[in-house]
mmCIF file of C-alpha atoms and ligand atoms in Angstrom:
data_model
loop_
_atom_site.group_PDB
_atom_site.id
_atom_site.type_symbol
_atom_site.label_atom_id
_atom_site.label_comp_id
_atom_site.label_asym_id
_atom_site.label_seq_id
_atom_site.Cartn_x
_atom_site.Cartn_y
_atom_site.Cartn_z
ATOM 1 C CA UNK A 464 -26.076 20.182 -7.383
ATOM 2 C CA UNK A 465 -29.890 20.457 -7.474
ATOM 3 C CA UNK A 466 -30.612 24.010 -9.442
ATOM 4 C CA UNK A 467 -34.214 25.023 -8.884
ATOM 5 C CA UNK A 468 -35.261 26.039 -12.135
ATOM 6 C CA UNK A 469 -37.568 27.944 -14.124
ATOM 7 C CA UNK A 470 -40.772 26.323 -15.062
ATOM 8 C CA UNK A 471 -41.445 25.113 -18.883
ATOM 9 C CA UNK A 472 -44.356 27.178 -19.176
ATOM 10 C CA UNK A 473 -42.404 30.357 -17.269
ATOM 11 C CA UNK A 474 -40.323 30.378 -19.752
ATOM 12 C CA UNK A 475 -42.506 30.209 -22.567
ATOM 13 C CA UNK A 476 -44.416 33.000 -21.418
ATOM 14 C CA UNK A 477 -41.498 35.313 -20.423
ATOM 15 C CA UNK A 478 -40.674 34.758 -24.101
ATOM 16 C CA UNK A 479 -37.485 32.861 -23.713
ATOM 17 C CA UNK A 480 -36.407 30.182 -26.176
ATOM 18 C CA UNK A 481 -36.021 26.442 -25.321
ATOM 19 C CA UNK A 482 -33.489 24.444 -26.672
ATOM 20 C CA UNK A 483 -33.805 20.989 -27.365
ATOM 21 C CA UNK A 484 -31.416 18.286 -28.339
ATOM 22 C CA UNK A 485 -33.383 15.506 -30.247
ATOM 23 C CA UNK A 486 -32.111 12.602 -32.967
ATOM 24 C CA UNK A 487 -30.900 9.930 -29.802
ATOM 25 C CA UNK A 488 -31.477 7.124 -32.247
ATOM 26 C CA UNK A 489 -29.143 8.200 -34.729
ATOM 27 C CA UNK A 490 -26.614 9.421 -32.551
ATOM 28 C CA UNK A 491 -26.460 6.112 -30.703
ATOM 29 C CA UNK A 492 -26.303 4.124 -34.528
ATOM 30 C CA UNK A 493 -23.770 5.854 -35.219
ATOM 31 C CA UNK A 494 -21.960 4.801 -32.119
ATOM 32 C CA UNK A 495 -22.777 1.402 -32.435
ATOM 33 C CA UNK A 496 -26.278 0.565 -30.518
ATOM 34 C CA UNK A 497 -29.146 1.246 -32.058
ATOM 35 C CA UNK A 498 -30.267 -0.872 -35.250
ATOM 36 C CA UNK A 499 -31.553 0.954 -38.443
ATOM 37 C CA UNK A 500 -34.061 -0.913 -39.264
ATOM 38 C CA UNK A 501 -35.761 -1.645 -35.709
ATOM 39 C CA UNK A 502 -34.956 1.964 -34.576
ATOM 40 C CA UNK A 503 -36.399 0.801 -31.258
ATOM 41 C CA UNK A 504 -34.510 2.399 -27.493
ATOM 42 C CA UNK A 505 -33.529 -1.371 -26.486
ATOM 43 C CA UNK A 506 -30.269 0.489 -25.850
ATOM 44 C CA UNK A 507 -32.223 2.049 -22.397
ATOM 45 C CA UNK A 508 -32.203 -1.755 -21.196
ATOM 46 C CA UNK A 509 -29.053 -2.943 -22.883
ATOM 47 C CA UNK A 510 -26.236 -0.286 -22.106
ATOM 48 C CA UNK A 511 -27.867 2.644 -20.123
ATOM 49 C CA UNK A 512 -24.772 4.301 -19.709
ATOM 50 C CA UNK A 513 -24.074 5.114 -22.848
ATOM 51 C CA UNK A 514 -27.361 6.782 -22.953
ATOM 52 C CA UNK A 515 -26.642 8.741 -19.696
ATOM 53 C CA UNK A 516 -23.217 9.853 -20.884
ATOM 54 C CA UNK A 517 -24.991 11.143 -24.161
ATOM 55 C CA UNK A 518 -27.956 12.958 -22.105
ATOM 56 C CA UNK A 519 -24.750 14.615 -20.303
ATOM 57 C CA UNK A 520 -22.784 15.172 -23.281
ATOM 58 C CA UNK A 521 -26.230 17.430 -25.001
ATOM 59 C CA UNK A 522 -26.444 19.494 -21.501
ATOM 60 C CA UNK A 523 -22.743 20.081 -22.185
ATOM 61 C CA UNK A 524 -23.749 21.714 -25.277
ATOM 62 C CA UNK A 525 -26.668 23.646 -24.248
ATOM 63 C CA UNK A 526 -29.939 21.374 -24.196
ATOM 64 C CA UNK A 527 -32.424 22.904 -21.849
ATOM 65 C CA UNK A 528 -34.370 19.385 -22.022
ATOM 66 C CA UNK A 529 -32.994 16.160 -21.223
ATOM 67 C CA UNK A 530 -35.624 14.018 -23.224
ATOM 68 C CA UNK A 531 -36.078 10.532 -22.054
ATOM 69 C CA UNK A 532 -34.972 8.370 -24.754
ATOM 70 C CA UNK A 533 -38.471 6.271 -25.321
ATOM 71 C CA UNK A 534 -39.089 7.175 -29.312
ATOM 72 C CA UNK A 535 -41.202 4.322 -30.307
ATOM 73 C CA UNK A 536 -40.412 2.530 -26.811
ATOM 74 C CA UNK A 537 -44.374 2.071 -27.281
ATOM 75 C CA UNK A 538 -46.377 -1.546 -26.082
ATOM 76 C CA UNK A 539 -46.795 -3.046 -29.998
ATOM 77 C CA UNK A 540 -43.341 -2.074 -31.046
ATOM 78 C CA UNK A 541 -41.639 -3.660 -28.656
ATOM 79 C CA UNK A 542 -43.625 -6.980 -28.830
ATOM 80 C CA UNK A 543 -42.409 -6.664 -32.421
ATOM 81 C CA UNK A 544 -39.295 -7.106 -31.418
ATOM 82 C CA UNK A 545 -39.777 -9.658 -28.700
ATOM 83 C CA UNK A 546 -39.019 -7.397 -26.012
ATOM 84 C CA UNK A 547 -42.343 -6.441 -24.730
ATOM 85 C CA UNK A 548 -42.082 -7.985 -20.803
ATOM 86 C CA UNK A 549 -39.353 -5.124 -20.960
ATOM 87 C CA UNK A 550 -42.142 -2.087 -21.587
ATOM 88 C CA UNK A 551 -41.921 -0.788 -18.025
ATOM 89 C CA UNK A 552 -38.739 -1.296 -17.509
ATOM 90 C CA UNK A 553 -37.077 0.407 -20.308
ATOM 91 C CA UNK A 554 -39.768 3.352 -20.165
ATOM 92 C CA UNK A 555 -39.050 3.591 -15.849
ATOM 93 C CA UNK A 556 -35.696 3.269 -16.878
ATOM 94 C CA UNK A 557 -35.344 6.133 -19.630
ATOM 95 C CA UNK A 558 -37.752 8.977 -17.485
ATOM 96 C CA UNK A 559 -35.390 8.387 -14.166
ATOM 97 C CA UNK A 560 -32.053 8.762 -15.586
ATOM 98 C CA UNK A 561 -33.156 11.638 -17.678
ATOM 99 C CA UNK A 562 -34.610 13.189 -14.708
ATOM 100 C CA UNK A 563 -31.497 12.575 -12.600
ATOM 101 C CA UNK A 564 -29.244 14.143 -15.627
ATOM 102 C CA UNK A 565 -31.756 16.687 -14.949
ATOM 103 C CA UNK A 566 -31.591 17.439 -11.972
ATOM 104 C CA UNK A 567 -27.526 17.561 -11.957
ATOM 105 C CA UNK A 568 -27.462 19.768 -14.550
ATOM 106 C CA UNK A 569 -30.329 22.143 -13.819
ATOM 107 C CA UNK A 570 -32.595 21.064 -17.075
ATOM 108 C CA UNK A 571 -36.054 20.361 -17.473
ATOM 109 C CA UNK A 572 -37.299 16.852 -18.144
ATOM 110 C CA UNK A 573 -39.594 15.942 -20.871
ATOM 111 C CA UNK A 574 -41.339 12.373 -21.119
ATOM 112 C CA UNK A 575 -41.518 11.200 -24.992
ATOM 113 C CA UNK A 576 -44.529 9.639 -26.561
ATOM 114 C CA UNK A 577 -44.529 9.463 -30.587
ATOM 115 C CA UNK A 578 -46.157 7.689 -33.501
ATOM 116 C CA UNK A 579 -46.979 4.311 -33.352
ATOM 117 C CA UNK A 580 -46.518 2.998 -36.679
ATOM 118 C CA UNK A 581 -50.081 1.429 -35.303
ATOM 119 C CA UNK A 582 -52.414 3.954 -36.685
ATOM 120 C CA UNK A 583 -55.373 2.854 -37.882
ATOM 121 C CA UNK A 584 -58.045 5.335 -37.967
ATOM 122 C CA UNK A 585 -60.764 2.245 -39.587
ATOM 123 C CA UNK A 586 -60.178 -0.094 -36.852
ATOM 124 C CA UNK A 587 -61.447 0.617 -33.805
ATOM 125 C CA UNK A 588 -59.835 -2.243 -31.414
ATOM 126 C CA UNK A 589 -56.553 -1.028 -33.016
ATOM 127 C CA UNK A 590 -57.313 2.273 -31.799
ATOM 128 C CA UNK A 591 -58.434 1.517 -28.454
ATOM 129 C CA UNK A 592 -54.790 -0.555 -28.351
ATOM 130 C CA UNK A 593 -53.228 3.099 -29.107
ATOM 131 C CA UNK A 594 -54.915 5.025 -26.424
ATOM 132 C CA UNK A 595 -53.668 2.368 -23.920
ATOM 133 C CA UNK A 596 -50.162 2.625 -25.051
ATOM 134 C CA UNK A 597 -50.161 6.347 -24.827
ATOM 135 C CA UNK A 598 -51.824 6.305 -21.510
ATOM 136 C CA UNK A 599 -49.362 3.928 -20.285
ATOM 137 C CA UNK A 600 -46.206 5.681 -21.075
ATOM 138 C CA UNK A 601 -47.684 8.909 -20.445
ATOM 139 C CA UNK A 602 -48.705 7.932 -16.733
ATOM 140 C CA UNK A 603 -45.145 6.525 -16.411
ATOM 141 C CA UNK A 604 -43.913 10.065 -17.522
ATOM 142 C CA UNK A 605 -46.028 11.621 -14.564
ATOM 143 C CA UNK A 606 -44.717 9.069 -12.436
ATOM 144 C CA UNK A 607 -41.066 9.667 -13.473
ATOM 145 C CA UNK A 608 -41.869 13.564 -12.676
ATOM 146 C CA UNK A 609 -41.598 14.915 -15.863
ATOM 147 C CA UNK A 610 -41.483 18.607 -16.444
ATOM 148 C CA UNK A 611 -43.586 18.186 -19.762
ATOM 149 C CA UNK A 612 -44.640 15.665 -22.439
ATOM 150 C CA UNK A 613 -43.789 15.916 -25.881
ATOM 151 C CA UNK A 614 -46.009 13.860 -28.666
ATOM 152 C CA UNK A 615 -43.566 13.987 -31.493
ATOM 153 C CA UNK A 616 -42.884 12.706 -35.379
ATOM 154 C CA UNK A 617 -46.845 11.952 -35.859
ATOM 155 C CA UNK A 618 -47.381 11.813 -39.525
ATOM 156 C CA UNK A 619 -51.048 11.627 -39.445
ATOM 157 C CA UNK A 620 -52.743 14.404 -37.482
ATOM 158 C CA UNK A 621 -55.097 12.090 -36.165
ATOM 159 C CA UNK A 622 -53.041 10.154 -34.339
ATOM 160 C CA UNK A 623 -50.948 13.384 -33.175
ATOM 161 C CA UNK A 624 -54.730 14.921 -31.646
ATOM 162 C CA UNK A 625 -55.474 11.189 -29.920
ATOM 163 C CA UNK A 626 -52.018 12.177 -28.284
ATOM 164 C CA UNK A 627 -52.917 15.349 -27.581
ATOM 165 C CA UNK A 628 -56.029 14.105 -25.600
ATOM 166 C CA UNK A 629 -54.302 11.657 -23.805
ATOM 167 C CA UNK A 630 -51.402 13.600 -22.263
ATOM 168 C CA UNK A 631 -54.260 16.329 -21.165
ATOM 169 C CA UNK A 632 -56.652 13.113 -20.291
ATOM 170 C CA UNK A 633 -53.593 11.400 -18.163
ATOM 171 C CA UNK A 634 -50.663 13.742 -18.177
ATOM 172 C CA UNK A 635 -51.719 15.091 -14.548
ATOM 173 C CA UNK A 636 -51.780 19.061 -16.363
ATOM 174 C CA UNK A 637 -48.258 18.628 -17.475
ATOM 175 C CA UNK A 638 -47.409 20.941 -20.986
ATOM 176 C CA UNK A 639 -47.681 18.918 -24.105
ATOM 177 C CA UNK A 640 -45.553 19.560 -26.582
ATOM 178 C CA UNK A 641 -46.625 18.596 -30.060
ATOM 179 C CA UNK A 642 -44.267 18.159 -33.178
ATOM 180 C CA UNK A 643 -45.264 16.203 -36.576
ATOM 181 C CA UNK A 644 -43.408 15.515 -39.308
ATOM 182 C CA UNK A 645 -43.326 17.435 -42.472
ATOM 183 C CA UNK A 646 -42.614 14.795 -45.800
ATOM 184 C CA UNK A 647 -42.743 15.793 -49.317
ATOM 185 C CA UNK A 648 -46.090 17.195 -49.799
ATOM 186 C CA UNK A 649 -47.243 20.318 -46.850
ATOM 187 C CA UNK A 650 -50.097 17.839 -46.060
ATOM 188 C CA UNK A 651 -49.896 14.865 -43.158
ATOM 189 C CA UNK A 652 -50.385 11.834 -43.780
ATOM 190 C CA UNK A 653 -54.770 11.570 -43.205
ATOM 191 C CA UNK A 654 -54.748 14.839 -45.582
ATOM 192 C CA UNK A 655 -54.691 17.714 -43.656
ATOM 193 C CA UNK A 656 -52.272 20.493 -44.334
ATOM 194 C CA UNK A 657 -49.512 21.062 -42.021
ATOM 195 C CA UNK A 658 -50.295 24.663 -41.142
ATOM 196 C CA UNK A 659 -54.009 23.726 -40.530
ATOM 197 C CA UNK A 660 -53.105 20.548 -38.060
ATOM 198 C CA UNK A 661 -50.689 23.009 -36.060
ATOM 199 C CA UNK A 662 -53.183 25.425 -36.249
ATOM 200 C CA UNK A 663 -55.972 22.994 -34.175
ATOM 201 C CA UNK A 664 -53.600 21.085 -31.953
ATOM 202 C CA UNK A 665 -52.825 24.554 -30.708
ATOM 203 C CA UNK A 666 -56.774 25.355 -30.150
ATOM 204 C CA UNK A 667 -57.106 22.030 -28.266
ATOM 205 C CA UNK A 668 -54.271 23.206 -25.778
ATOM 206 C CA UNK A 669 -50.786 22.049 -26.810
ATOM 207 C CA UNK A 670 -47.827 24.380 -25.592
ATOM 208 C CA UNK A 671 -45.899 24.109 -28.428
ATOM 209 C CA UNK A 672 -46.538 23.270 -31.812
ATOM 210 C CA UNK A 673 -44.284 22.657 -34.909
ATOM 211 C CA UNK A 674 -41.909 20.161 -36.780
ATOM 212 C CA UNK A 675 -39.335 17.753 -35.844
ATOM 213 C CA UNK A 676 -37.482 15.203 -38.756
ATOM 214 C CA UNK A 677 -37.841 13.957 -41.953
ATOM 215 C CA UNK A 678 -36.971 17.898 -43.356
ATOM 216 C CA UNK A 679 -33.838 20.004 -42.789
ATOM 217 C CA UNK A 680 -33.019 23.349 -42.217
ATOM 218 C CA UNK A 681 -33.643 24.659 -45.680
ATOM 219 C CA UNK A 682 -36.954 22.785 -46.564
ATOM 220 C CA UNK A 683 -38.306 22.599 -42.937
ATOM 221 C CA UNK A 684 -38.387 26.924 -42.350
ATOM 222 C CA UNK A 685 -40.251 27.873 -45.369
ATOM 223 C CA UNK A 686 -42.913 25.622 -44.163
ATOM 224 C CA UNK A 687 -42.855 27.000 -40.524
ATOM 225 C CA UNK A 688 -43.410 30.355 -41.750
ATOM 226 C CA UNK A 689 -46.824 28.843 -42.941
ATOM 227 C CA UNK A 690 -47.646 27.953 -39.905
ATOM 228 C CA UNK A 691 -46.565 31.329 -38.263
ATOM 229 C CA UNK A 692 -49.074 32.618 -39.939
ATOM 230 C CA UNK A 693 -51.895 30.291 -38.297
ATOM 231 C CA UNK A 694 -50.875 29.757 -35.033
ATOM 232 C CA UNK A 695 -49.942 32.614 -32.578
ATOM 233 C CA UNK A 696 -48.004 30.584 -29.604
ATOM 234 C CA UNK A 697 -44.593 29.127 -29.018
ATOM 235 C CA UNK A 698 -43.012 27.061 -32.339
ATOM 236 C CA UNK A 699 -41.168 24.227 -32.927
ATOM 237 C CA UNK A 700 -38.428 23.720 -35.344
ATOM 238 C CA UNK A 701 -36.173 20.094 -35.316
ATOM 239 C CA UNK A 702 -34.935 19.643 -38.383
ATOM 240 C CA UNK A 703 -32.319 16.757 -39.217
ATOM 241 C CA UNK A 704 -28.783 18.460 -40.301
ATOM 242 C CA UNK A 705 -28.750 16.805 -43.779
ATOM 243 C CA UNK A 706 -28.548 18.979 -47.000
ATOM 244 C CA UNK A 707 -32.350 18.494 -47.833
ATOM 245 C CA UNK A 708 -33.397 21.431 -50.807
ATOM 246 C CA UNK A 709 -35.394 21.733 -53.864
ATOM 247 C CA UNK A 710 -37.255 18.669 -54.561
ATOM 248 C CA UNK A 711 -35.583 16.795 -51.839
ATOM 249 C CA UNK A 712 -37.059 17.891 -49.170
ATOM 250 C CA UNK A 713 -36.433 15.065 -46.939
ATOM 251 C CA UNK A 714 -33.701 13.810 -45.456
ATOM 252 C CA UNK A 715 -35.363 10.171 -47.167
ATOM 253 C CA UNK A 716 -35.462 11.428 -50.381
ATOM 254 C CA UNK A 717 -31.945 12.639 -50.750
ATOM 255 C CA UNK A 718 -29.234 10.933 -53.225
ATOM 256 C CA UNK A 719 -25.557 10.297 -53.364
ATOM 257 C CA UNK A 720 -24.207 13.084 -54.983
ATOM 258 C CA UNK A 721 -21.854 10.585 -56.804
ATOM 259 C CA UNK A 722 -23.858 7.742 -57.479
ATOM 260 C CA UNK A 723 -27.477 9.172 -57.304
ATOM 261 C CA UNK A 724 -28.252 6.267 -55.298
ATOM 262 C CA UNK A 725 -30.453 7.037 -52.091
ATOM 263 C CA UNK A 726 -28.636 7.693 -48.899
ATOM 264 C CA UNK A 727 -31.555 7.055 -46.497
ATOM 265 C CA UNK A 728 -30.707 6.170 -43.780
ATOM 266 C CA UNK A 729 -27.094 4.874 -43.333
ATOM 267 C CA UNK A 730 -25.190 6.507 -45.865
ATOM 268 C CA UNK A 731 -26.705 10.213 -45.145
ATOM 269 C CA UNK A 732 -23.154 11.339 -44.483
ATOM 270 C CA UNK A 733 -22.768 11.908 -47.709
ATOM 271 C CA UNK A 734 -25.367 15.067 -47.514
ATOM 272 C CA UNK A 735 -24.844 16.064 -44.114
ATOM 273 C CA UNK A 736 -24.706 19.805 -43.440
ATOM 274 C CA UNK A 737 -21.624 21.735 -42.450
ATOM 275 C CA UNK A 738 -21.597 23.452 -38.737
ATOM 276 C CA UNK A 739 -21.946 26.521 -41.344
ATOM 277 C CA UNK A 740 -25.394 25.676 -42.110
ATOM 278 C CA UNK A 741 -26.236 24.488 -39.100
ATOM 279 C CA UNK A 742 -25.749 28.267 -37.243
ATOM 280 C CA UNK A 743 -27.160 29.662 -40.634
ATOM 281 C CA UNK A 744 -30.606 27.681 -39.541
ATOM 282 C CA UNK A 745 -30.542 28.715 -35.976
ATOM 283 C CA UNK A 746 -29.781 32.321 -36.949
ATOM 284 C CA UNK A 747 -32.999 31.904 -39.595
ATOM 285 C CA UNK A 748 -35.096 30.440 -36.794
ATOM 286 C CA UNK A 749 -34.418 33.256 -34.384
ATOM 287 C CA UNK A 750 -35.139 35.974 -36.843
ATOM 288 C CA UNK A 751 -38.482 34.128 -37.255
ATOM 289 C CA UNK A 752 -39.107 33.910 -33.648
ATOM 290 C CA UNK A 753 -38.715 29.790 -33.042
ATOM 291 C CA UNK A 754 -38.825 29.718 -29.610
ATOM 292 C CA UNK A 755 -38.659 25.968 -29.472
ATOM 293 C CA UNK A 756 -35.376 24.865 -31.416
ATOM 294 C CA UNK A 757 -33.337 21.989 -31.606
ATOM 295 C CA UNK A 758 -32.266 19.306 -33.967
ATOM 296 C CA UNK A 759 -33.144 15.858 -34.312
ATOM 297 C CA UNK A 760 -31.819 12.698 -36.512
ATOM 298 C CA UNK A 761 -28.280 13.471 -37.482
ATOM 299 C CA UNK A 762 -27.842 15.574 -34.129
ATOM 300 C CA UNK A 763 -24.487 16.013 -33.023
ATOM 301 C CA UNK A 764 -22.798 17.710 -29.567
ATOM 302 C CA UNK A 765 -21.072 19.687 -32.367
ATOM 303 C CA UNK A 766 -24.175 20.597 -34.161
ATOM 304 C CA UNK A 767 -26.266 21.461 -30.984
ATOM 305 C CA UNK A 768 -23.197 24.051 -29.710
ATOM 306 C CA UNK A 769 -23.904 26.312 -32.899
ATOM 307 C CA UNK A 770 -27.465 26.121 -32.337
ATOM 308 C CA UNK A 771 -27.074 27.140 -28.952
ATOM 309 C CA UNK A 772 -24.350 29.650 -29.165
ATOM 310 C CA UNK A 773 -26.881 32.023 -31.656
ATOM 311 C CA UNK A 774 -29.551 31.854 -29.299
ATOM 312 C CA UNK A 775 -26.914 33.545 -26.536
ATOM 313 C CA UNK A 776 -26.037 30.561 -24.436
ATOM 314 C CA UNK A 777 -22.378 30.163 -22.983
ATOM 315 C CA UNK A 778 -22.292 26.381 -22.106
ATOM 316 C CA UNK A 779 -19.973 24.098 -21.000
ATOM 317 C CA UNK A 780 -18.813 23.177 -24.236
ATOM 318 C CA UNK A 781 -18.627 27.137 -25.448
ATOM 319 C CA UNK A 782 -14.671 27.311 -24.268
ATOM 320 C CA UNK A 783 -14.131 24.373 -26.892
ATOM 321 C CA UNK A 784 -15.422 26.404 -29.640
ATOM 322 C CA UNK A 785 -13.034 26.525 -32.317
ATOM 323 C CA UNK A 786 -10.496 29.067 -32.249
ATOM 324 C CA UNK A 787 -7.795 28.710 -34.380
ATOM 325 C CA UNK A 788 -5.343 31.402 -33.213
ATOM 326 C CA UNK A 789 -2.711 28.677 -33.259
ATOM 327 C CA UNK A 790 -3.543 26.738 -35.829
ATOM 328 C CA UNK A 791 -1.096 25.950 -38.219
ATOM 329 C CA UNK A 792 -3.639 25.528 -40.942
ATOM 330 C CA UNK A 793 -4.695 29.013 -41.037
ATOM 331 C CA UNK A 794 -1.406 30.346 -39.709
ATOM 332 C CA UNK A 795 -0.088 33.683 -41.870
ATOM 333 C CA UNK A 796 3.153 33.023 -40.954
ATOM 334 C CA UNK A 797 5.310 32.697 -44.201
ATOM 335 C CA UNK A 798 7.487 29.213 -42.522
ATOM 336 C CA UNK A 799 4.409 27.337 -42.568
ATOM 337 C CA UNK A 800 3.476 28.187 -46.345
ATOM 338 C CA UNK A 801 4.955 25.176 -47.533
ATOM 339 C CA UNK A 802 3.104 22.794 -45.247
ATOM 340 C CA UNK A 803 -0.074 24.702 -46.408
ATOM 341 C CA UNK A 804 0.491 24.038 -49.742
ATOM 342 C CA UNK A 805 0.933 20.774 -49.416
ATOM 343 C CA UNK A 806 -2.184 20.231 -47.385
ATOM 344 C CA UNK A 807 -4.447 22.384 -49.743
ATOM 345 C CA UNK A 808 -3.530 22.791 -53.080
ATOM 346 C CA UNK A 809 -5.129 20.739 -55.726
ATOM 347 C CA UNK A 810 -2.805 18.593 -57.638
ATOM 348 C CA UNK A 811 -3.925 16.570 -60.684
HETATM 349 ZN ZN1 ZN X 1423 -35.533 12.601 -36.467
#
């Protein structure tokens, strides 16, 4: 089934929201192939089905976006890790099957560039070497027929504008979509504040502008209603579904709640946030007007349902909401008190 389908920037304008499902490379640790530590989208190369059956299983749930899954699938990082005759391929590779996902399930497509991890504002060869990986994957994007580009989890507004420029330099007038992430301090990395960068990536043109990572719901909205006070078009909110609050405010800072030792990044279920909190965000974010929500690291199907359930979306995956009309868990019936007090009542 090919569904023609309303235009990213249609949709935008008409004031509808667009929901995103983001955090690939933790969902795909967590089942087993992706590396912490590289966090690079070998997986693309290695076992593309898995990656197709996880594009599927976020449409399931409401994604308007199938993103192609090329976070840090950049020229340098893959050289890094002896893989870079593979650049084409895995970027080709990613863009098609999320555009045929796409296509079968009536979403948009959006290519991926991020940061680098190669940004380095003093040197200007370096530099040059980071407009031609940009270029590269964004004219790969085009290629692929992306519906948009999105420049995402740029930590130093410089390097988020030098994205910027390239998607509008190469992206052949496709929307860019520009998200950076939010640490401790309100300020990126190169020492601009947050609001302010949002504020002049949306003067030089980008769609969208707002925050994906690092923060979660609670830390991550105070700071978007900042930047709703700057910038007057469509914003993004992606926060990771861990219990970030107070002086934690990222998902990296975060501690064991039993041994105070830090979680970040493979013991984070120990401060993940209930489907609760999850709906409480997406309920926050409407209220505020987000327009552009989703989650990213920590992402589940699970997650993504609540998300899109507030904003009004029935989905495939709506008739498996919970329901437990016949549960025997919360059943009233008195026959099934004993069983409930065995399950639930604390015993020293
Ligand atoms: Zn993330």
């Amino acid at each position: 089934m090919i569904t023609m389908i309303k235009g990213f920037l249609q949709r935008l304008n008409d004031g509808e929201a667009i929901i995103i499902a983001e955090g690939f490379m933790w969902e795909l640790e967590r089942k087993g192939y992706v590396k912490f530590g590289e966090y690079t989208p070998e997986v693309v190369l290695n076992n593309p089905e898995v990656v197709r059956i996880m594009h599927e299983e976020y449409a399931h749930a409401g994604s308007d976006v199938v993103e192609a899954f090329t976070y840090l699938g950049n020229r340098k990082r893959l050289r890094a890790i002896g893989i870079e005759e593979g650049l084409e391929e895995l970027n080709r590779r990613a863009l098609r099957m999320a555009r045929e996902v796409a296509d079968v399930t009536g979403s948009l497509m959006a290519g991926d560039i991020s940061h680098t991890w190669y940004y380095q504002p003093e040197d200007p060869k370096a530099m040059e070497e980071l407009r031609a990986m940009f270029k590269e994957q964004i004219e790969w994007a085009v290629d692929e027929k992306a519906d948009y580009i999105i420049g995402e989890t740029f930590q130093d507004f410089g390097e988020a504008m030098i994205a910027l420029e390239m998607i509008q330099k190469y992206g052949n007038g496709l929307p860019a979509v520009i998200t950076l992430t939010a640490y401790q301090p309100d300020v990126m990395l190169d020492g601009v504040p947050i609001p302010e960068a949002c504020k002049r990536l949306e003067d030089a043109g980008a769609a969208v502008v707002g925050l994906n990572c690092a923060r979660g719901p609670k830390t991550m909205l105070p700071l978007l209603k900042e930047i709703r006070k700057v910038c007057k078009g469509p914003l993004a909110a992606i926060p990771v579904p861990f219990r970030c609050r107070g002086k934690y405010k990222t998902f990296q800072s975060l501690l064991d709640p039993d041994t105070g030792d830090r979680l970040y990044p493979d013991n984070l279920s120990a401060q993940l946030c209930t489907r609760r909190e999850v709906r409480e965000f997406a309920e926050e974010a409407k209220a505020l007007g987000v327009q552009y929500i989703g989650l990213c690291c920590g992402n589940s199907p699970a997650f993504f349902r609540e998300v899109t359930d507030v904003y009004g979306r029935t989905t495939g995956a709506t008739k498996y909401t919970p329901d437990f009309t016949n549960s025997l868990s919360r059943s009233t019936d008195p026959k099934n008190k004993k069983i409930q007090s065995y399950m639930f009542d604390p015993v020293e």
